[in-house]
Coordinates of C-alpha atoms and ligand atoms in Angstrom, one line a residue:
X1 CA 7.0 -16.0 14.6
X2 CA 6.6 -12.3 14.7
X3 CA 3.8 -11.2 17.1
X4 CA 2.8 -8.4 14.7
X5 CA 2.2 -9.5 11.1
X6 CA 4.3 -7.1 9.0
X7 CA 4.5 -6.3 5.3
X8 CA 6.8 -3.8 3.5
X9 CA 6.1 -1.9 0.3
X10 CA 8.9 -1.0 -2.1
X11 CA 9.0 0.8 -5.5
X12 CA 10.9 -0.6 -8.4
X13 CA 14.3 1.1 -8.7
X14 CA 15.3 2.6 -12.0
X15 CA 19.1 2.6 -11.7
X16 CA 21.8 0.2 -10.6
X17 CA 22.4 2.4 -7.5
X18 CA 18.6 2.1 -6.7
X19 CA 18.8 -1.6 -7.1
X20 CA 21.7 -1.9 -4.7
X21 CA 20.0 0.4 -2.2
X22 CA 16.8 -1.7 -2.3
X23 CA 18.8 -4.9 -1.7
X24 CA 20.5 -3.3 1.3
X25 CA 17.1 -2.0 2.6
X26 CA 15.6 -5.4 2.1
X27 CA 18.5 -7.1 3.9
X28 CA 17.7 -5.0 7.0
X29 CA 14.0 -5.3 6.9
X30 CA 13.8 -9.1 6.3
X31 CA 15.3 -9.5 9.7
X32 CA 11.9 -8.4 11.0
X33 CA 10.4 -11.5 9.3
X34 CA 7.7 -9.8 7.3
X35 CA 4.8 -12.0 6.0
X36 CA 5.4 -10.6 2.5
X37 CA 6.8 -7.6 0.7
X38 CA 5.1 -5.8 -2.2
X39 CA 6.4 -3.8 -5.2
X40 CA 4.5 -0.9 -6.7
X41 CA 3.6 -0.7 -10.4
X42 CA 3.3 2.5 -12.6
X43 CA 0.2 2.6 -14.7
X44 CA 1.3 2.7 -18.4
X45 CA 4.8 3.7 -17.4
X46 CA 8.3 2.5 -17.6
X47 CA 8.3 0.9 -14.1
X48 CA 6.2 -2.0 -15.3
X49 CA 9.2 -4.2 -16.2
X50 CA 10.9 -2.9 -13.1
X51 CA 8.1 -4.4 -10.9
X52 CA 8.6 -7.9 -12.4
X53 CA 12.4 -7.7 -12.1
X54 CA 12.2 -6.6 -8.5
X55 CA 9.7 -9.2 -7.6
X56 CA 11.7 -12.0 -9.2
X57 CA 14.8 -10.7 -7.4
X58 CA 13.0 -10.8 -4.1
X59 CA 11.4 -14.2 -4.6
X60 CA 14.9 -15.7 -5.3
X61 CA 15.8 -14.7 -1.8
X62 CA 12.9 -16.9 -0.5
X63 CA 10.8 -13.9 0.5
X64 CA 7.1 -13.8 -0.5
X65 CA 6.8 -11.0 -3.0
X66 CA 3.6 -9.4 -4.2
X67 CA 3.6 -7.3 -7.3
X68 CA 1.1 -4.4 -7.5
X69 CA -0.9 -4.4 -10.8
X70 CA -3.0 -1.6 -12.0
X71 CA -5.5 -1.9 -14.8
X72 CA -6.0 1.7 -16.0
X73 CA -4.5 2.3 -19.5
X74 CA -4.1 -1.5 -20.1
X75 CA -5.9 -3.9 -22.4
X76 CA -7.1 -7.3 -21.1
X77 CA -4.4 -8.9 -23.3
X78 CA -1.7 -6.8 -21.6
X79 CA -3.0 -7.7 -18.1
X80 CA -3.3 -11.4 -19.0
X81 CA 0.3 -11.4 -20.3
X82 CA 1.6 -9.8 -17.1
X83 CA -0.4 -12.2 -14.9
X84 CA 0.7 -15.2 -16.9
X85 CA 4.3 -14.2 -16.5
X86 CA 3.9 -13.8 -12.7
X87 CA 2.3 -17.3 -12.6
X88 CA 5.2 -18.7 -14.6
X89 CA 7.5 -17.3 -11.9
X90 CA 5.5 -18.9 -9.1
X91 CA 4.2 -15.6 -7.8
X92 CA 0.8 -16.2 -6.1
X93 CA 0.2 -12.9 -4.3
X94 CA -0.9 -9.7 -6.0
X95 CA -2.1 -6.2 -5.1
X96 CA -4.9 -5.3 -7.6
X97 CA -5.5 -1.7 -8.3
X98 CA -7.1 0.7 -10.7
X99 CA -4.1 3.0 -10.6
X100 CA -3.9 6.5 -12.0
X101 CA -3.0 7.5 -15.5
X102 CA 0.1 9.6 -15.8
X103 CA -0.9 13.1 -17.0
X104 CA -0.9 13.3 -20.8
X105 CA -1.8 9.6 -21.2
X106 CA -5.1 9.1 -23.0
X107 CA -6.8 5.8 -23.1
X108 CA -8.4 4.4 -20.0
X109 CA -8.1 0.8 -21.0
X110 CA -10.6 -2.0 -20.9
X111 CA -11.1 -2.3 -17.2
X112 CA -12.2 0.9 -15.4
X113 CA -12.1 0.0 -11.8
X114 CA -10.2 -2.3 -9.4
X115 CA -13.3 -4.4 -8.9
X116 CA -13.3 -5.2 -12.6
X117 CA -9.6 -6.2 -12.4
X118 CA -10.3 -8.5 -9.4
X119 CA -13.2 -10.1 -11.4
X120 CA -10.9 -10.5 -14.4
X121 CA -8.2 -12.2 -12.4
X122 CA -10.6 -14.6 -10.8
X123 CA -12.2 -15.4 -14.1
X124 CA -8.9 -16.0 -15.9
X125 CA -6.7 -17.4 -13.1
X126 CA -9.1 -19.0 -10.7
X127 CA -7.7 -19.1 -7.2
X128 CA -4.0 -19.0 -8.2
X129 CA -3.5 -15.5 -6.8
X130 CA -4.1 -14.2 -3.2
X131 CA -5.6 -10.8 -4.1
X132 CA -5.2 -7.6 -2.0
X133 CA -7.1 -4.5 -2.8
X134 CA -6.8 -0.9 -1.6
X135 CA -9.0 0.8 1.1
X136 CA -9.3 4.4 2.0
X137 CA -10.2 5.3 5.6
X138 CA -10.3 9.0 4.6
X139 CA -12.0 8.1 1.3
X140 CA -10.6 8.1 -2.2
X141 CA -10.0 11.7 -3.5
X142 CA -12.2 11.1 -6.5
X143 CA -15.1 9.4 -4.6
X144 CA -18.6 10.8 -5.3
X145 CA -19.3 10.4 -1.6
X146 CA -18.0 8.5 1.4
X147 CA -20.9 6.1 1.2
X148 CA -20.3 5.5 -2.5
X149 CA -16.6 4.9 -1.9
X150 CA -17.4 2.4 0.9
X151 CA -19.9 0.6 -1.4
X152 CA -17.2 0.5 -4.1
X153 CA -14.7 -0.9 -1.6
X154 CA -17.2 -3.7 -0.6
X155 CA -17.8 -4.4 -4.3
X156 CA -14.2 -5.1 -5.1
X157 CA -13.8 -7.3 -2.0
X158 CA -16.9 -9.2 -3.1
X159 CA -15.5 -9.6 -6.6
X160 CA -13.0 -11.9 -5.0
X161 CA -10.3 -10.1 -3.0
X162 CA -8.8 -12.0 0.0
X163 CA -7.5 -9.0 1.9
X164 CA -7.2 -5.2 1.9
X165 CA -4.4 -2.7 2.6
X166 CA -5.4 0.9 3.4
X167 CA -4.0 4.2 2.3
X168 CA -1.9 5.7 5.1
X169 CA -3.6 7.9 7.7
X170 CA -2.5 9.6 10.9
X171 CA -6.0 9.5 12.6
X172 CA -6.6 6.0 14.0
X173 CA -10.3 6.8 14.4
X174 CA -10.7 7.2 10.6
X175 CA -9.4 3.6 10.2
X176 CA -11.6 2.1 13.0
X177 CA -14.7 3.8 11.6
X178 CA -13.8 2.6 8.1
X179 CA -13.4 -1.0 9.3
X180 CA -16.7 -0.9 11.2
X181 CA -18.6 0.6 8.2
X182 CA -17.1 -2.0 5.8
X183 CA -18.1 -4.8 8.2
X184 CA -21.6 -3.5 8.1
X185 CA -21.5 -3.9 4.3
X186 CA -20.5 -7.5 4.7
X187 CA -16.8 -7.1 4.1
X188 CA -15.2 -9.9 6.2
X189 CA -11.6 -9.9 4.9
X190 CA -8.6 -8.6 6.9
X191 CA -8.2 -4.8 6.4
X192 CA -4.5 -4.1 7.1
X193 CA -3.6 -0.5 8.0
X194 CA -1.0 1.2 5.7
X195 CA 1.6 3.1 7.7
X196 CA 3.7 6.0 6.3
X197 CA 6.8 6.7 8.4
X198 CA 7.5 10.5 8.6
X199 CA 11.0 11.5 7.4
X200 CA 10.5 14.5 5.2
X201 CA 8.0 17.3 5.7
X202 CA 7.6 18.6 2.1
X203 CA 7.5 15.1 0.6
X204 CA 4.8 14.1 3.1
X205 CA 2.6 17.1 2.4
X206 CA 3.0 16.5 -1.4
X207 CA 2.1 12.8 -1.2
X208 CA -0.8 13.5 1.1
X209 CA -2.2 16.2 -1.1
X210 CA -2.1 13.7 -4.1
X211 CA -3.6 10.7 -2.3
X212 CA -6.1 12.5 -0.1
X213 CA -4.6 11.5 3.3
X214 CA -4.9 14.1 6.0
X215 CA -1.9 15.3 7.9
X216 CA -3.4 16.7 11.1
X217 CA -2.6 20.4 11.7
X218 CA -0.7 19.7 14.9
X219 CA 1.6 17.3 13.1
X220 CA 2.1 19.6 10.1
X221 CA 2.8 22.6 12.2
X222 CA 5.3 20.8 14.4
X223 CA 7.1 19.3 11.3
X224 CA 7.1 22.7 9.6
X225 CA 8.6 24.4 12.6
X226 CA 11.7 22.1 12.4
X227 CA 12.7 23.6 9.1
X228 CA 15.8 21.8 7.7
X229 CA 16.5 20.1 11.0
X230 CA 16.1 16.5 9.7
X231 CA 17.0 14.9 12.9
X232 CA 14.1 16.6 14.8
X233 CA 11.7 15.7 12.0
X234 CA 12.8 12.1 12.2
X235 CA 12.6 11.9 16.0
X236 CA 9.1 13.6 16.1
X237 CA 7.9 11.5 13.2
X238 CA 9.1 8.3 14.9
X239 CA 7.2 9.2 18.1
X240 CA 4.0 10.1 16.2
X241 CA 3.9 7.0 14.0
X242 CA 5.0 4.6 16.7
X243 CA 2.1 5.9 18.9
X244 CA -0.3 5.4 16.0
X245 CA 0.9 1.9 15.4
X246 CA 0.8 1.0 19.1
X247 CA -2.9 2.1 19.2
X248 CA -3.6 0.0 16.1
X249 CA -1.7 -3.1 17.5
X250 CA -3.5 -2.7 20.8
X251 CA -6.8 -2.8 18.9
X252 CA -5.7 -6.1 17.3
X253 CA -5.4 -5.0 13.7
X254 CA -4.5 -8.0 11.4
X255 CA -1.1 -6.5 10.5
X256 CA 0.8 -3.4 9.6
X257 CA 1.8 -2.6 6.0
X258 CA 4.7 -0.1 5.8
X259 CA 5.2 2.3 2.9
X260 CA 9.0 2.2 3.2
X261 CA 9.9 4.4 0.2
X262 CA 12.9 1.9 -0.2
X263 CA 14.5 3.1 3.1
X264 CA 14.9 0.9 6.1
X265 CA 15.8 3.2 9.0
X266 CA 12.4 4.6 10.1
X267 CA 10.4 1.5 9.4
X268 CA 12.9 -0.6 11.3
X269 CA 13.0 1.8 14.3
X270 CA 9.2 1.9 14.5
X271 CA 9.0 -2.0 14.4
X272 CA 11.7 -2.3 17.0
X273 CA 9.9 0.1 19.3
X274 CA 6.8 -1.9 18.9
X275 CA 8.7 -5.1 19.9
X276 CA 8.3 -6.7 16.5
Ligands
FAD301 P1 -10.8 1.8 -7.4 O1 -11.1 0.8 -6.2 O2 -11.2 1.3 -8.7 O3 -11.5 3.2 -7.0 C1 -11.2 4.3 -7.7 C2 -12.3 5.4 -7.6 O4 -13.4 4.9 -8.4 C3 -12.8 5.6 -6.2 O5 -13.2 6.9 -6.0 C4 -14.1 4.7 -6.1 O6 -15.0 5.1 -5.2 C5 -14.6 4.8 -7.6 N1 -15.3 3.6 -8.1 C6 -14.9 2.3 -7.9 N2 -15.8 1.5 -8.5 C7 -16.7 2.3 -9.1 C8 -17.9 2.1 -9.9 N3 -18.3 0.8 -10.2 N4 -18.6 3.2 -10.3 C9 -18.2 4.4 -10.0 N5 -17.1 4.7 -9.3 C10 -16.4 3.7 -8.8 N6 -1.1 3.3 -7.6 C11 -0.2 2.9 -8.6 O7 -0.2 3.5 -9.7 N7 0.7 1.9 -8.4 C12 0.7 1.2 -7.3 O8 1.5 0.3 -7.2 C13 -0.2 1.6 -6.2 N8 -0.2 0.9 -5.1 C14 -1.1 1.2 -4.1 C15 -1.2 0.5 -2.9 C16 -2.1 0.8 -1.9 C17 -2.2 -0.1 -0.7 C18 -3.0 1.9 -2.1 C19 -4.0 2.3 -1.0 C20 -2.9 2.7 -3.2 C21 -2.0 2.3 -4.3 N9 -1.9 3.1 -5.4 C22 -1.1 2.7 -6.5 C23 -2.8 4.2 -5.7 C24 -4.1 3.8 -6.4 O9 -3.8 3.3 -7.7 C25 -4.9 5.1 -6.5 O10 -5.4 5.5 -5.3 C26 -6.1 5.0 -7.6 O11 -6.5 6.3 -7.7 C27 -7.2 4.2 -7.1 O12 -7.0 2.8 -7.2 P2 -8.0 1.8 -6.6 O13 -7.5 0.4 -6.9 O14 -8.2 2.1 -5.1 O15 -9.3 2.1 -7.4

């Protein structure tokens, strides 16, 4: 039994090369005995079938696999069909999201928010699925206000979620405060911190800009100063993210969820340094 409950997130590969790479990544990371792994889902996009294929592939290896499912841009019939297929494959764990519409795609769909998706899943599938939802310690970029975002988070948990995974962050205090505030609103499910290993400066800044996660100035400046020196970026990133995880583990968080980007090395190195 792993002393730290781990989960790893992958995205569905689009090419045979990507499929082979993900299998190799998985083979390395399953040695850390994760509680489950999850596979992302693209709203309205071509990765939807890829999510199912990846999840089925993983489940065949005896690993608990949780597909992500976003409701934006989909009809209830579409969502019901996908969930029915997961159930037929014996999948019992799902990450329920609103998602984001790819630019240029019009219709919002029948369910507007993740809370509505959670209610839909509970109404149609009862307790078949263990449902995870997303939390935002630094608030969702479209939120009207921090308070409103927290209330919306509490709403989707109360709609029937079993657990939550957060957006990544580099400031542990944002996470601790978020958990305290959520508890005050009656949220009593585990809130597992999402962890982003640092391996690439420009990619990190781009992702963070999109999802509203803050990269503290001292981290951004140091990473920038390394230029193309990937080894220094990796070594510094490893130190920073391991320190963050250590602080979280010391505070007895319910687990760590790694955004692996389908690469094993950094996630594995961090977990090993933590003694996982
Ligand atoms: P919601 O909880 O619905 O919230 C979205 C926004 O609406 C927030 O600003 C919230 O405050 C507001 N809101 C909620 N309810 C109401 C209401 N009733 N009235 C008014 N405003 C409301 N994206 C993908 O496309 N595929 C993935 O696989 C994926 N996986 C993710 C996994 C994790 C752990 C996380 C943290 C994010 C993931 N995302 C994924 C990104 C996510 O889809 C986006 O952040 C998206 O913009 C919001 O999704 P949500 O489920 O958090 O939305």
